Each structure stands twice: as C-alpha cells, then as structure tokens.
Short mmCIF file of C-alpha atoms in Angstrom, two decimals:
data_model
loop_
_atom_site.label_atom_id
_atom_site.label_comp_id
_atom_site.label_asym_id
_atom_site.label_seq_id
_atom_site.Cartn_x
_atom_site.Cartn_y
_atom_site.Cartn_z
CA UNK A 1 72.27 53.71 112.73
CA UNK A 2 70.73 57.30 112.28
CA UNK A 3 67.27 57.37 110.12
CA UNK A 4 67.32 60.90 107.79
CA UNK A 5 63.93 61.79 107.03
CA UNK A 6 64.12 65.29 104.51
CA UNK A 7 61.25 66.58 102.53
CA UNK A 8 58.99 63.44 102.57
CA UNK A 9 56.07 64.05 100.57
CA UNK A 10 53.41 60.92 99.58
CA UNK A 11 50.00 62.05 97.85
CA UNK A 12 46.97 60.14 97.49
CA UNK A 13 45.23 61.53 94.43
CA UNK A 14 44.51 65.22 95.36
CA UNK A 15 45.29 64.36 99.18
CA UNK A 16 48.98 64.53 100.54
CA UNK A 17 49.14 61.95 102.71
CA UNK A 18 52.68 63.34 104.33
CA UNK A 19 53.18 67.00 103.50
CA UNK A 20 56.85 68.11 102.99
CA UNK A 21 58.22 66.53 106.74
CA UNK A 22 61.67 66.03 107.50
CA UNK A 23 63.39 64.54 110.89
CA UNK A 24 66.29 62.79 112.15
CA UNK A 25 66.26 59.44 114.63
CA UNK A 26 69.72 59.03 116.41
CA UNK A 27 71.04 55.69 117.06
CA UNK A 28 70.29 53.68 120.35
CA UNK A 29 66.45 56.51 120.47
CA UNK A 30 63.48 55.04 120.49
CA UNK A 31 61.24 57.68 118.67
CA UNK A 32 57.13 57.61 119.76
CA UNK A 33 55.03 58.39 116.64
CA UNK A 34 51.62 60.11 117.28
CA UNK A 35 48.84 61.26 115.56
CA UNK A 36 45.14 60.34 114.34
CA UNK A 37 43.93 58.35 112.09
CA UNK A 38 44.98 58.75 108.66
CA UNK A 39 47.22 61.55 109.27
CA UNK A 40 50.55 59.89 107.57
CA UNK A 41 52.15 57.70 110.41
CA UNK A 42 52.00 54.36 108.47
CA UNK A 43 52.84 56.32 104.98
CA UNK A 44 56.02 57.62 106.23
CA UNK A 45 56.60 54.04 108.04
CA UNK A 46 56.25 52.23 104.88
CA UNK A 47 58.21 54.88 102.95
CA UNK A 48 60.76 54.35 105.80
CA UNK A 49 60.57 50.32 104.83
CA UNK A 50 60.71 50.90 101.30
CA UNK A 51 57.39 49.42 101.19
CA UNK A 52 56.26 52.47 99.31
CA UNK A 53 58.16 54.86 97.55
CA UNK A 54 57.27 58.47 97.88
CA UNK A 55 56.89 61.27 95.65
CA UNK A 56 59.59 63.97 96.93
CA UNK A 57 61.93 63.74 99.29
CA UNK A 58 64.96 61.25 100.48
CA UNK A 59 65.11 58.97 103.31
CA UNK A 60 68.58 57.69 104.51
CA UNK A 61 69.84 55.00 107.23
CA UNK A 62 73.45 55.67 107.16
CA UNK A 63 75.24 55.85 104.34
CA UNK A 64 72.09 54.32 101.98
CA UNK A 65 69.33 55.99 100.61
CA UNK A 66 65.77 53.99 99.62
CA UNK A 67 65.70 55.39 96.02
CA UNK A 68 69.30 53.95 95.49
CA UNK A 69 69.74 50.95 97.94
CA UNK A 70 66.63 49.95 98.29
CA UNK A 71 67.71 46.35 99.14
CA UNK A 72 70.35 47.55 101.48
CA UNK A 73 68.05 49.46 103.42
CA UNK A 74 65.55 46.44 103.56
CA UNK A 75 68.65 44.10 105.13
CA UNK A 76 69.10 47.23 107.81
CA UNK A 77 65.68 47.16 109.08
CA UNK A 78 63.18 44.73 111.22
CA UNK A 79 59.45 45.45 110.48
CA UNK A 80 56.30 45.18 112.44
CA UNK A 81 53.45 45.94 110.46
CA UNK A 82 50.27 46.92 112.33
CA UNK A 83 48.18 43.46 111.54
CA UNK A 84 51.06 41.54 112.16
CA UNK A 85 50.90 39.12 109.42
CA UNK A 86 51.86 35.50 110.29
CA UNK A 87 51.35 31.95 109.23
CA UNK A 88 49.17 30.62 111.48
CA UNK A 89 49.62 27.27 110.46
CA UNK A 90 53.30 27.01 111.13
CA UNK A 91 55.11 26.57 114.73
CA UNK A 92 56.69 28.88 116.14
CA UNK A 93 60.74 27.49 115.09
CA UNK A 94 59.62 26.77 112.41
CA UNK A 95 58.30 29.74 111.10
CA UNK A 96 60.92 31.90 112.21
CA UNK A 97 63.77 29.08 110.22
CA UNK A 98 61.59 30.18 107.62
CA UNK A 99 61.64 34.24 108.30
CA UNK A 100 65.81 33.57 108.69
CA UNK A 101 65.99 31.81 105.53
CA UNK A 102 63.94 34.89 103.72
CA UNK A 103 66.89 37.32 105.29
CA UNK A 104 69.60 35.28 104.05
CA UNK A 105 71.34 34.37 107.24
CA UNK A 106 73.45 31.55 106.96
CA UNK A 107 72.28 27.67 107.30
CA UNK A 108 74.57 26.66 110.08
CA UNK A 109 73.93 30.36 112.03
CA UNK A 110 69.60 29.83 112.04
CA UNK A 111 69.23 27.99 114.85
CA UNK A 112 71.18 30.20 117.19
CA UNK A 113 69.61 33.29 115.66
CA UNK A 114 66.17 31.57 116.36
CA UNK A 115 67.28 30.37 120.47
CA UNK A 116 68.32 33.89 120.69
CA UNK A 117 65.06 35.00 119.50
CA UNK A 118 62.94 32.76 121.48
CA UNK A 119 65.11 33.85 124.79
CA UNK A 120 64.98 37.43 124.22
CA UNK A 121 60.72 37.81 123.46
CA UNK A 122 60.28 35.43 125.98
CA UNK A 123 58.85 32.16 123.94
CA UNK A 124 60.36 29.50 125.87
CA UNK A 125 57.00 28.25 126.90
CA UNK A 126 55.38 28.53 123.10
CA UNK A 127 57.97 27.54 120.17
CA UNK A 128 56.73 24.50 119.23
CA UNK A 129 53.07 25.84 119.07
CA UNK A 130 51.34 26.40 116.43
CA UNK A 131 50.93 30.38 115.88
CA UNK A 132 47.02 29.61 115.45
CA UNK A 133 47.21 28.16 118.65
CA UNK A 134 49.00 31.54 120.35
CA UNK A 135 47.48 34.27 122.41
CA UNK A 136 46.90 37.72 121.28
CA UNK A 137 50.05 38.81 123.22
CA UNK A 138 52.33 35.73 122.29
CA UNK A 139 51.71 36.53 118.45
CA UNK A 140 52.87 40.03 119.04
CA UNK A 141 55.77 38.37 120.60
CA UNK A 142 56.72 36.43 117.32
CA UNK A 143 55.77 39.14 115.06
CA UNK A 144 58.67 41.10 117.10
CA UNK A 145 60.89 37.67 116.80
CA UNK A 146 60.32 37.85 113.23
CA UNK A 147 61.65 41.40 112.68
CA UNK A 148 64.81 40.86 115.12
CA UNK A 149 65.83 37.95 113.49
CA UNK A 150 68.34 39.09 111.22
CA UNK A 151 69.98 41.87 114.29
CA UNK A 152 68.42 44.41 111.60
CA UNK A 153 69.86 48.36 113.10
CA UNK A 154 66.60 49.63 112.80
CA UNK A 155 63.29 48.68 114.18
CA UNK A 156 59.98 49.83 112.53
CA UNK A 157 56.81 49.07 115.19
CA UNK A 158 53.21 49.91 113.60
CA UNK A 159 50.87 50.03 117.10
CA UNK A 160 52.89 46.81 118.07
CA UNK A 161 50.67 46.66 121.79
CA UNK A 162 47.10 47.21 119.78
CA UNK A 163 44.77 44.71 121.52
CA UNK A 164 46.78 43.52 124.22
CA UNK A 165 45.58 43.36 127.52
CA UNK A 166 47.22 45.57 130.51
CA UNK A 167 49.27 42.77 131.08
CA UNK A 168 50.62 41.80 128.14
CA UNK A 169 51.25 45.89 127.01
CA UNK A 170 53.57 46.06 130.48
CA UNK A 171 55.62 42.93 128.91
CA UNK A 172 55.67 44.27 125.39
CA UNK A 173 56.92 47.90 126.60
CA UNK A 174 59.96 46.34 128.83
CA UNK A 175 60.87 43.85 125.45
CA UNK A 176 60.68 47.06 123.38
CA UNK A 177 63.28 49.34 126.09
CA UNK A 178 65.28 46.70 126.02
CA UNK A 179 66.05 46.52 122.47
CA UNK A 180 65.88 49.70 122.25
CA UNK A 181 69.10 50.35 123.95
CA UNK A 182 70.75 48.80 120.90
CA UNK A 183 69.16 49.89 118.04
CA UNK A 184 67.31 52.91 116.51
CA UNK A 185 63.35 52.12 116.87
CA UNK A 186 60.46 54.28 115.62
CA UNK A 187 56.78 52.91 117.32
CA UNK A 188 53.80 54.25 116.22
CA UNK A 189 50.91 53.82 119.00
CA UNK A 190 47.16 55.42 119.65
CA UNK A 191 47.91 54.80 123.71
CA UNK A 192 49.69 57.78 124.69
CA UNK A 193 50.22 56.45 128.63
CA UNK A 194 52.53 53.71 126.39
CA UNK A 195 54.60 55.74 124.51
CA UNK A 196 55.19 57.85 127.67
CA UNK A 197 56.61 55.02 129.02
CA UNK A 198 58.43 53.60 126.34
CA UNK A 199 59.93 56.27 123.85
CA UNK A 200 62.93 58.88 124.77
CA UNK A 201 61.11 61.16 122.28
CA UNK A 202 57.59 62.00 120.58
CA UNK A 203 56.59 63.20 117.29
CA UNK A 204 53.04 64.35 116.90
CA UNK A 205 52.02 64.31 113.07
CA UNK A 206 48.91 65.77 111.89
CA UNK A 207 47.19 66.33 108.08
CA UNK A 208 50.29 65.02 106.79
CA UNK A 209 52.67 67.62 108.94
CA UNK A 210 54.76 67.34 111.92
CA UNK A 211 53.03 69.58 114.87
CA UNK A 212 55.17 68.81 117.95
CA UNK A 213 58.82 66.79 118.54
CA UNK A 214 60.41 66.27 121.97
CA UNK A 215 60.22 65.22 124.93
CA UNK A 216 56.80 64.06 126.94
CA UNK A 217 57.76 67.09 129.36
CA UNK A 218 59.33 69.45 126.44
CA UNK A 219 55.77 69.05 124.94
CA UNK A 220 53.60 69.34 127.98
CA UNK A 221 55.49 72.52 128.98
CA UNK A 222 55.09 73.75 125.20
CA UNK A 223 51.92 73.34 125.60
CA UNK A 224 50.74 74.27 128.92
CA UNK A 225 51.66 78.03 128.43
CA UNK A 226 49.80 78.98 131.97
CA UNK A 227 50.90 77.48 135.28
CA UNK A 228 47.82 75.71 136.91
CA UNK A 229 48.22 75.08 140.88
CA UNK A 230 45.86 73.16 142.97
CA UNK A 231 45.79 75.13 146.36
CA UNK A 232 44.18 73.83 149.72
CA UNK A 233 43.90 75.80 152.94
CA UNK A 234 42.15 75.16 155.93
CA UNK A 235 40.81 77.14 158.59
CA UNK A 236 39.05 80.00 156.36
CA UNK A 237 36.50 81.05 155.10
CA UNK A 238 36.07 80.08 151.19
CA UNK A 239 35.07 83.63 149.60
CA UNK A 240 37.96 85.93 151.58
CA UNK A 241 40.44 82.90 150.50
CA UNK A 242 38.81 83.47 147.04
CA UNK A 243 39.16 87.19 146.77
CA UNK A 244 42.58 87.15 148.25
CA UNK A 245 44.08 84.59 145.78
CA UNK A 246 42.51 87.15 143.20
CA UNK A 247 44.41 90.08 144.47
CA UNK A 248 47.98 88.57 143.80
CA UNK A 249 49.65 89.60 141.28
CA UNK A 250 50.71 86.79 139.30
CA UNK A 251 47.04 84.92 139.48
CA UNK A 252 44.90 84.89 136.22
CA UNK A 253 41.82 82.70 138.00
CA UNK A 254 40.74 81.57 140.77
CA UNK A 255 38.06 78.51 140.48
CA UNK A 256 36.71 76.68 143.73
CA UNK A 257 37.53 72.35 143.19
CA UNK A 258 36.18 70.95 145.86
CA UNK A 259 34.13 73.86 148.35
CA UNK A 260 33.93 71.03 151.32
CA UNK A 261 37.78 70.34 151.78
CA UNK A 262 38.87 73.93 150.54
CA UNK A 263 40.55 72.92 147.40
CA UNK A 264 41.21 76.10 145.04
CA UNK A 265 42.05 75.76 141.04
CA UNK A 266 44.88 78.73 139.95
CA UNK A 267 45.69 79.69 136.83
CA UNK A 268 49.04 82.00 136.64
CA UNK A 269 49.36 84.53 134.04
CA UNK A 270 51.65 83.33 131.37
CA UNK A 271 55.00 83.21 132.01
CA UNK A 272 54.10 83.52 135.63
CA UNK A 273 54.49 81.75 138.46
CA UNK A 274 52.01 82.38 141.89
CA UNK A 275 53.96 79.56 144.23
CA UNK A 276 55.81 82.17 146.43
CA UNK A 277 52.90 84.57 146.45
CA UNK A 278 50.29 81.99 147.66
CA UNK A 279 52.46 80.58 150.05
CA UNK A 280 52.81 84.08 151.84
CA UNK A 281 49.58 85.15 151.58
CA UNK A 282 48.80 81.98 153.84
CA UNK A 283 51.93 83.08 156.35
CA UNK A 284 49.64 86.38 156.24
CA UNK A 285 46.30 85.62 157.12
CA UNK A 286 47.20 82.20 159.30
CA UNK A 287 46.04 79.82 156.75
CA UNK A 288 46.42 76.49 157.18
CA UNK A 289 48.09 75.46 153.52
CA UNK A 290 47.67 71.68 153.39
CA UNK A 291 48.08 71.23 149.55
CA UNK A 292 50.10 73.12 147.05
CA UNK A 293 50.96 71.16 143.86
CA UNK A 294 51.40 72.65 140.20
CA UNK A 295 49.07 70.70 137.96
CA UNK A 296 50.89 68.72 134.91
CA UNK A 297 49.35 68.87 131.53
CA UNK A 298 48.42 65.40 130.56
CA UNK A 299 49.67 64.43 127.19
CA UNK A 300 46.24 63.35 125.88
CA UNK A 301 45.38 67.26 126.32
CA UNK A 302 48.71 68.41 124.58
CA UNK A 303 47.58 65.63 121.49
CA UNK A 304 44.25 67.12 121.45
CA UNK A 305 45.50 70.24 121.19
CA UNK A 306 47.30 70.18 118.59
CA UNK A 307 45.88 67.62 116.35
CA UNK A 308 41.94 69.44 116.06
CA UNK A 309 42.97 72.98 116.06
CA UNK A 310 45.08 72.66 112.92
#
C-alpha cells in the first residue's frame, strides 16, 4: 500500500516542526529516514500514525486519508515507537494475546497470529518470559511482534536498532528486509552504515524540509560533485610524479597520502574524470601504477553536508 505524503506542515508555537514536505513510499520499499535531532522525523512519523494531526497538508495510504479515516488508517499500519513501550510485567504470549485483542483480530485466529509472530522475530527461545526479564535486543524483537501482529500494510520503525549491540543490529536489519519485501516500511535511524544496509531508498530531512531523496549512491554521487582518485606508483621520484599529475588536464589537486609507499590524493575538475589520463601518463614515464581506485563519498559526509550548511 502506497503512503502519500503532500504539503505536511506541523508547528510548534513559532517553530515549524515539518515545513511544507511532500513524498510518496511505493509498496513492497523500505524508505530510510535521516536527519538530526529535532528536525521533524518523528513529527511526520506520528502524523503518518495519526498520532498527531498536523496543521496543513494530507497524508494518504491508499484510498484513506488521516483527517477522514483516521481509524482505517490506524488498522493499516504497525507502529514502533522509538522507546518501545511494553509491559514489562507480562510474558511474552501473553502480551502479544493482549496487543491482538487491542487490533480486533478474531478469538479463534490469536493464537496463530501470535506462533506466526514468535516464528518470524525469532522468539522461540523467549515467549513465556517475562518482558522484564528480556534483553535489550529481544524487547526490540517483541516491540516489532507487537506492530506485525495484525499483518498491518504499513510499517512505521522510530530508530528500531537504538542500543543494540553489533550483534543484535545485524539480526534486527535481516528481520526488517525480510518484511520488507511485503509491505511498505518507513525506518527512521541516527546509524547511517544501517540504513545503507537496510533501506532501498533515503530521505534526508533537515529544519523541518526534505534536503536529499534517493538512493545511497544517487546521493553520494549528488553530492560528491568532484571525482577523488587515490593513485599509487612506484619507481619515481615523489615531486616529478607530483608536478606531472598537475599538468593533466582534467586534475584540480594533487595532495601526497602516504610519501613512503607513493600514494597520491586527486581531485578531478567537476564533471571530469582523470582515470585515462593518469593511467597514460604512467605508460609514459615507466611508472609502476600499483593502485588506482576512485574514492566513494561516505554517506556520513553527504549527511553532514547537507544537514549544517542549510
């Protein structure tokens, strides 16, 4: 089921929380939401959940929108809030009867609903536990339980891996791919490494606006601008290798990386590429090229660049 996000606008007192964003989420994509703190991710989840209603704008799944099927829309969608709130003093079964019973699923259907659960997030091992008595990562696992319980279409995650160990984050992605093949899920996270690894697409919001949306490489390429390559070449001397690199055409920089192995930093000019004209210029001058590799933009730099220049 495809989420329709037009014109969403929340304000805080004088401060607009989400400024005027709109975007689409397709069935069976798992949508990465970025940004820093406070800059509207969890108001335009909530608004999303009909947990808070905004001030301009509409939000459809489907055919329903949350200012006129606001119940509808709450049937349609699982929900993982970022503290995970559970009853701690309840077992596992027995708190998600008690999460089934909430959705309205049928008496004699809750107990296959809840062995489905407890196969598919992996809680074999833990059901009749208390939650109190659960690990970090095990709670996460019943929080996701909880909001799968009625097959909702959509699946809202608020930082659904904060806290977990490596471990338990590796376990938590693979749960989250595979449900994501079957439904439409929007995960908000801080760890950019995870939603890498997890979402089809990102969404970078910041002060309330939507800065970047596509793909990890659509973004880092977006971003980049300038080629960088990381050249090494034996058997030369450093400064004619230097001055060389300089005189090519399509070369911006040249910065020394590492003088002992003979590892060179290029920057191309933009929309240029200096591959083919390095490559020669070692033919050339009998160079011994033992490393040329273009140098990807890490998404933490793309974030950082677009969240504090704005």
């Amino acid at each position: 089921m495809d989420i329709v996000v037009e014109n969403l606008t929340k304000i805080y007192g004088v401060q607009k929380a989400v400024d005027d964003i709109s975007f689409r989420v397709e069935t069976g994509e798992v949508l990465g939401f970025l940004g820093p703190n406070g800059a509207g991710k969890s108001t335009t989840m909530k608004s999303i959940t009909t947990y808070l209603a905004p001030d301009a704008g509409t939000i459809r799944l489907g055919n329903y929108t949350i200012s006129d099927h606001p119940e509808e829309i709450r049937r349609l969608i699982g929900y993982l809030p970022e503290n995970n709130p559970l009853y701690h003093d309840m077992p596992v079964i027995d708190y998600l009867a008690f999460v089934a019973r909430l959705h309205g699923i049928a008496k004699d259907k809750i107990k296959g609903r809840i062995r489905e659960m407890v196969q598919v997030c992996g809680l074999e091992g833990e059901k009749h536990k208390k939650i109190s008595e659960l690990s970090k990562g095990y709670r996460q696992r019943v929080g996701l339980a909880q909001a799968l319980i009625h097959d909702p279409e959509v699946l809202i995650l608020d930082e659904p891996t904060s806290g977990l160990d490596p471990n338990q984050i590796v376990e938590i992605r693979e749960l989250i791919r595979r449900i994501g093949r079957m439904k439409t899920v929007i995960l908000s996270s801080h760890i950019l490494a995870e939603v890498e690894a997890t979402c089809d697409r990102i969404m970078i919001i910041n002060k309330g606006k939507i800065v970047a949306d596509g793909s990890a490489d659509t973004l880092r390429k977006h971003a980049g601008g300038k080629e960088i390559l990381h050249v090494t070449v034996e058997d030369a001397g450093l400064n004619e290798v230097h001055q060389a690199l300089m005189q090519l055409p399509g070369v911006a920089s040249v910065d020394f990386v590492n003088k002992e192995n003979g590892t060179f930093e290029i920057q191309s000019k933009e929309g240029m590429t200096s591959r083919r004209d390095v490559f020669q210029a070692c033919v050339a001058n009998n160079w011994v090229l033992t490393r040329l590799s273009p140098i990807e933009t890490r998404l933490e730099d793309v974030f950082r660049e677009l969240t504090m220049n704005q």
